[in-house]
Amino acid sequence: GGAFEGHRITSITIPEGVTNIGQGAFRDSQLSTLELSFIGSSADAGSSSNFLGYIFGASSAEENADYVPQTLHSVTLRDGCTVGIGDRAFYGCEDLTSVVIGDSVNPIAKTAFSGCLQLESITVAAGNASYRNDSGLVYNAAGDDLIAVPGAITGNLVLLNIHAIEAEQFRNCDGITGITLPDTIESIGDYAFAGATSMATINFPDSLNAVGYQAFADTAWYTGMPDGIVY
């Protein structure tokens, strides 16, 4: 713990042999890039400290944004890493712009990157048998389950043959201009697109039968509706 506290390190690669990192090991550092084999304190998949901010001094995932330095923009989980990325592992890390996920990382929690509003890319290694990229999004290997959405993604997105959009998955993604839903879509969760202010177009396939609370709040599509009423 505190091993490199306050040091002016800008980039570091932690070797594969390291299986534990003390809390606050890089507190008050000036890291811009970080490469490692696991998130949090331990390579143990069952670790209760499975979030990025732990090595910067955070005591919970909710504290990530307060402890992960603003200088840190890139994190790489190298190939061969067999530990997954847990719930809210990167929660609130608003200054991250890119994450690279190696070929063995599994599983990836759907809330892992919540609140990463500057995250432009989540790149999954081509050899990863469990996950894949498409149009900047992360899906399971079959392409029928949406796993992760970079908060700073832009443009008109065409989704693969997924069955559901989870609660808040596109929340505050204000660079999205439109969404094309597949004919397989069945449900859209609460606040799924809330705050995606530039999203002006979306289709509704016949397969869709459930839309969550405030799913389209503050989107251009919704605010453009006469009297704000949608049936």
Coordinates of C-alpha atoms in Angstrom, one line a residue:
G1 CA 0.0 0.0 0.0
G2 CA 1.3 3.5 -0.9
A3 CA 4.3 2.0 -2.6
F4 CA 4.4 4.7 -5.3
E5 CA 2.3 7.3 -3.6
G6 CA 3.0 10.8 -4.9
H7 CA 5.6 9.7 -7.4
R8 CA 5.6 11.4 -10.8
I9 CA 5.1 8.2 -12.7
T10 CA 3.2 8.7 -16.0
S11 CA 3.2 5.2 -17.4
I12 CA 3.6 1.7 -15.8
T13 CA 3.4 -1.9 -16.8
I14 CA 2.8 -4.3 -13.9
P15 CA 4.2 -7.7 -14.8
E16 CA 2.2 -10.9 -14.8
G17 CA 3.8 -12.3 -11.7
V18 CA 2.2 -9.6 -9.5
T19 CA -1.0 -11.1 -8.0
N20 CA -1.8 -8.5 -5.3
I21 CA -1.5 -4.7 -5.2
G22 CA -2.0 -2.8 -1.9
Q23 CA -4.6 -0.1 -1.4
G24 CA -3.3 3.3 -2.5
A25 CA -0.2 1.9 -4.2
F26 CA -0.4 4.6 -6.8
R27 CA -2.2 7.3 -4.8
D28 CA -1.6 10.8 -6.1
S29 CA 0.4 9.6 -9.0
Q30 CA 0.4 11.2 -12.5
L31 CA -0.3 8.1 -14.5
S32 CA -1.6 8.5 -18.0
T33 CA -1.3 4.8 -19.1
L34 CA -1.5 1.7 -17.1
E35 CA -1.1 -2.0 -18.1
L36 CA -1.9 -4.8 -15.7
S37 CA -3.4 -8.3 -15.4
F38 CA -6.3 -7.6 -13.1
I39 CA -8.5 -4.8 -11.8
G40 CA -8.3 -3.8 -8.1
S41 CA -6.4 -5.4 -5.3
S42 CA -6.0 -9.0 -6.3
A43 CA -5.9 -11.5 -9.2
D44 CA -8.4 -13.6 -7.2
A45 CA -11.7 -13.5 -9.2
G46 CA -13.6 -13.4 -5.9
S47 CA -11.9 -10.3 -4.6
S48 CA -14.2 -7.8 -2.8
S49 CA -11.9 -5.0 -4.0
N50 CA -12.4 -5.7 -7.7
F51 CA -12.5 -2.0 -8.9
L52 CA -9.9 0.2 -10.5
G53 CA -9.8 2.9 -7.8
Y54 CA -8.5 0.5 -5.1
I55 CA -4.9 0.9 -6.2
F56 CA -5.4 4.7 -6.0
G57 CA -6.8 4.6 -2.5
A58 CA -10.6 4.3 -3.1
S59 CA -12.5 2.1 -0.5
S60 CA -15.4 1.4 -2.8
A61 CA -16.4 1.6 -6.5
E62 CA -18.4 4.7 -5.7
E63 CA -15.2 6.5 -4.8
N64 CA -13.4 5.7 -8.1
A65 CA -14.0 9.1 -9.6
D66 CA -12.5 10.8 -6.5
Y67 CA -9.3 8.7 -6.4
V68 CA -8.4 7.7 -10.0
P69 CA -6.2 10.5 -11.2
Q70 CA -7.4 12.8 -14.0
T71 CA -4.2 12.2 -15.8
L72 CA -5.1 8.5 -16.4
H73 CA -6.6 8.1 -19.8
S74 CA -5.7 4.6 -20.9
V75 CA -5.9 1.2 -19.2
T76 CA -4.9 -2.2 -20.7
L77 CA -5.8 -5.6 -19.4
R78 CA -3.2 -7.7 -21.2
D79 CA -3.7 -10.9 -23.0
G80 CA -3.6 -13.9 -20.7
C81 CA -5.6 -12.2 -18.0
T82 CA -8.2 -14.7 -16.8
V83 CA -9.8 -12.5 -14.2
G84 CA -13.0 -10.7 -15.1
I85 CA -14.1 -7.1 -14.8
G86 CA -16.7 -6.9 -12.0
D87 CA -19.7 -4.7 -11.3
R88 CA -18.8 -1.0 -11.4
A89 CA -15.1 -1.8 -11.7
F90 CA -14.5 1.5 -13.6
Y91 CA -17.6 3.3 -12.1
G92 CA -17.4 7.1 -12.5
C93 CA -13.9 7.2 -14.0
E94 CA -14.9 10.2 -16.1
D95 CA -11.4 10.9 -17.5
L96 CA -10.7 7.6 -19.0
T97 CA -10.7 7.6 -22.8
S98 CA -9.7 4.1 -23.8
V99 CA -9.7 0.6 -22.3
V100 CA -8.2 -2.5 -24.0
I101 CA -9.4 -5.9 -22.9
G102 CA -7.2 -8.9 -23.5
D103 CA -8.0 -12.2 -25.1
S104 CA -8.8 -14.1 -21.8
V105 CA -10.7 -11.6 -19.8
N106 CA -14.1 -13.1 -18.7
P107 CA -16.6 -12.2 -17.5
I108 CA -17.3 -8.5 -18.0
A109 CA -20.1 -7.0 -15.9
K110 CA -22.6 -4.8 -17.7
T111 CA -22.2 -2.1 -15.1
A112 CA -18.4 -2.1 -15.3
F113 CA -18.0 1.2 -17.2
S114 CA -21.0 3.1 -15.8
G115 CA -20.3 6.8 -15.6
C116 CA -17.3 6.7 -17.8
L117 CA -18.5 9.7 -19.8
Q118 CA -15.3 10.4 -21.7
L119 CA -14.6 6.8 -22.6
E120 CA -14.3 6.7 -26.4
S121 CA -13.3 3.1 -27.0
I122 CA -13.5 -0.3 -25.3
T123 CA -11.4 -2.6 -27.5
V124 CA -11.6 -6.4 -27.1
A125 CA -8.8 -8.5 -28.4
A126 CA -9.7 -10.4 -31.5
G127 CA -8.8 -13.7 -29.8
N128 CA -11.2 -13.3 -27.0
A129 CA -13.7 -16.2 -27.3
S130 CA -16.3 -14.7 -25.0
Y131 CA -16.7 -11.1 -26.3
R132 CA -16.5 -9.1 -29.5
N133 CA -16.5 -5.5 -30.8
D134 CA -19.0 -4.1 -33.3
S135 CA -19.3 -0.4 -34.2
G136 CA -17.6 0.5 -31.0
L137 CA -19.9 -1.5 -28.7
V138 CA -19.0 -4.7 -26.8
Y139 CA -21.2 -7.8 -27.2
N140 CA -21.0 -11.4 -26.2
A141 CA -19.4 -13.7 -28.8
A142 CA -22.8 -14.6 -30.3
G143 CA -23.7 -10.9 -30.7
D144 CA -27.1 -11.3 -29.1
D145 CA -26.3 -9.6 -25.8
L146 CA -25.0 -6.0 -25.4
I147 CA -22.4 -5.9 -22.7
A148 CA -20.7 -2.5 -22.7
V149 CA -21.2 1.0 -24.2
P150 CA -18.4 3.6 -24.2
G151 CA -19.9 6.8 -22.8
A152 CA -18.4 9.0 -25.5
I153 CA -19.5 6.9 -28.4
T154 CA -20.9 8.9 -31.4
G155 CA -23.0 8.6 -34.5
N156 CA -25.9 6.5 -35.7
L157 CA -25.7 3.1 -34.2
V158 CA -27.0 -0.1 -35.7
L159 CA -27.4 -2.8 -33.0
L160 CA -26.8 -6.5 -33.5
N161 CA -29.5 -9.1 -32.8
I162 CA -29.9 -8.4 -29.1
H163 CA -33.0 -9.2 -27.1
A164 CA -32.8 -6.4 -24.5
I165 CA -31.2 -3.0 -23.7
E166 CA -30.5 -2.9 -20.0
A167 CA -31.4 -0.1 -17.7
E168 CA -29.1 3.0 -18.2
Q169 CA -26.9 1.3 -20.9
F170 CA -26.9 4.4 -23.1
R171 CA -27.6 6.9 -20.4
N172 CA -25.9 10.3 -21.0
C173 CA -24.4 9.1 -24.3
D174 CA -24.9 12.5 -25.8
G175 CA -22.9 11.9 -28.9
I176 CA -25.4 9.3 -30.3
T177 CA -27.5 10.8 -33.1
G178 CA -29.7 7.7 -33.8
I179 CA -30.4 4.1 -33.0
T180 CA -31.5 1.3 -35.2
L181 CA -33.0 -1.6 -33.2
P182 CA -32.9 -5.2 -34.5
D183 CA -36.1 -7.3 -35.1
T184 CA -35.1 -9.4 -32.1
I185 CA -35.4 -6.6 -29.5
E186 CA -38.0 -7.4 -26.8
S187 CA -37.3 -4.8 -24.0
I188 CA -35.7 -1.5 -23.2
G189 CA -34.9 -0.9 -19.5
D190 CA -35.4 2.1 -17.3
Y191 CA -33.4 5.3 -18.3
A192 CA -31.8 3.3 -21.1
F193 CA -31.3 6.4 -23.3
A194 CA -32.0 9.1 -20.8
G195 CA -29.7 12.1 -21.3
A196 CA -28.7 11.0 -24.8
T197 CA -29.6 14.5 -25.9
S198 CA -28.6 14.2 -29.6
M199 CA -30.5 11.0 -30.3
A200 CA -33.1 12.1 -32.8
T201 CA -34.2 8.9 -34.5
I202 CA -35.1 5.4 -33.3
N203 CA -37.3 2.6 -34.7
F204 CA -39.6 0.2 -32.8
P205 CA -39.7 -3.3 -34.2
D206 CA -42.8 -5.4 -33.7
S207 CA -40.8 -7.6 -31.3
L208 CA -40.5 -4.8 -28.8
N209 CA -43.1 -5.3 -26.0
A210 CA -41.7 -3.5 -22.9
V211 CA -40.2 0.0 -22.4
G212 CA -38.9 1.1 -19.0
Y213 CA -39.5 4.2 -17.0
Q214 CA -38.0 7.4 -18.5
A215 CA -36.2 5.3 -21.1
F216 CA -36.0 8.3 -23.5
A217 CA -36.0 11.3 -21.1
D218 CA -34.2 14.3 -22.5
T219 CA -33.4 12.8 -25.9
A220 CA -34.0 14.9 -29.0
W221 CA -36.5 12.2 -30.2
Y222 CA -38.6 12.6 -27.1
T223 CA -38.4 16.3 -26.7
G224 CA -39.5 16.8 -30.3
M225 CA -42.8 15.0 -29.7
P226 CA -46.0 17.1 -29.8
D227 CA -47.0 17.9 -26.1
G228 CA -44.3 15.3 -25.0
I229 CA -46.9 12.5 -25.3
V230 CA -45.9 9.1 -26.7
Y231 CA -48.3 6.1 -26.8

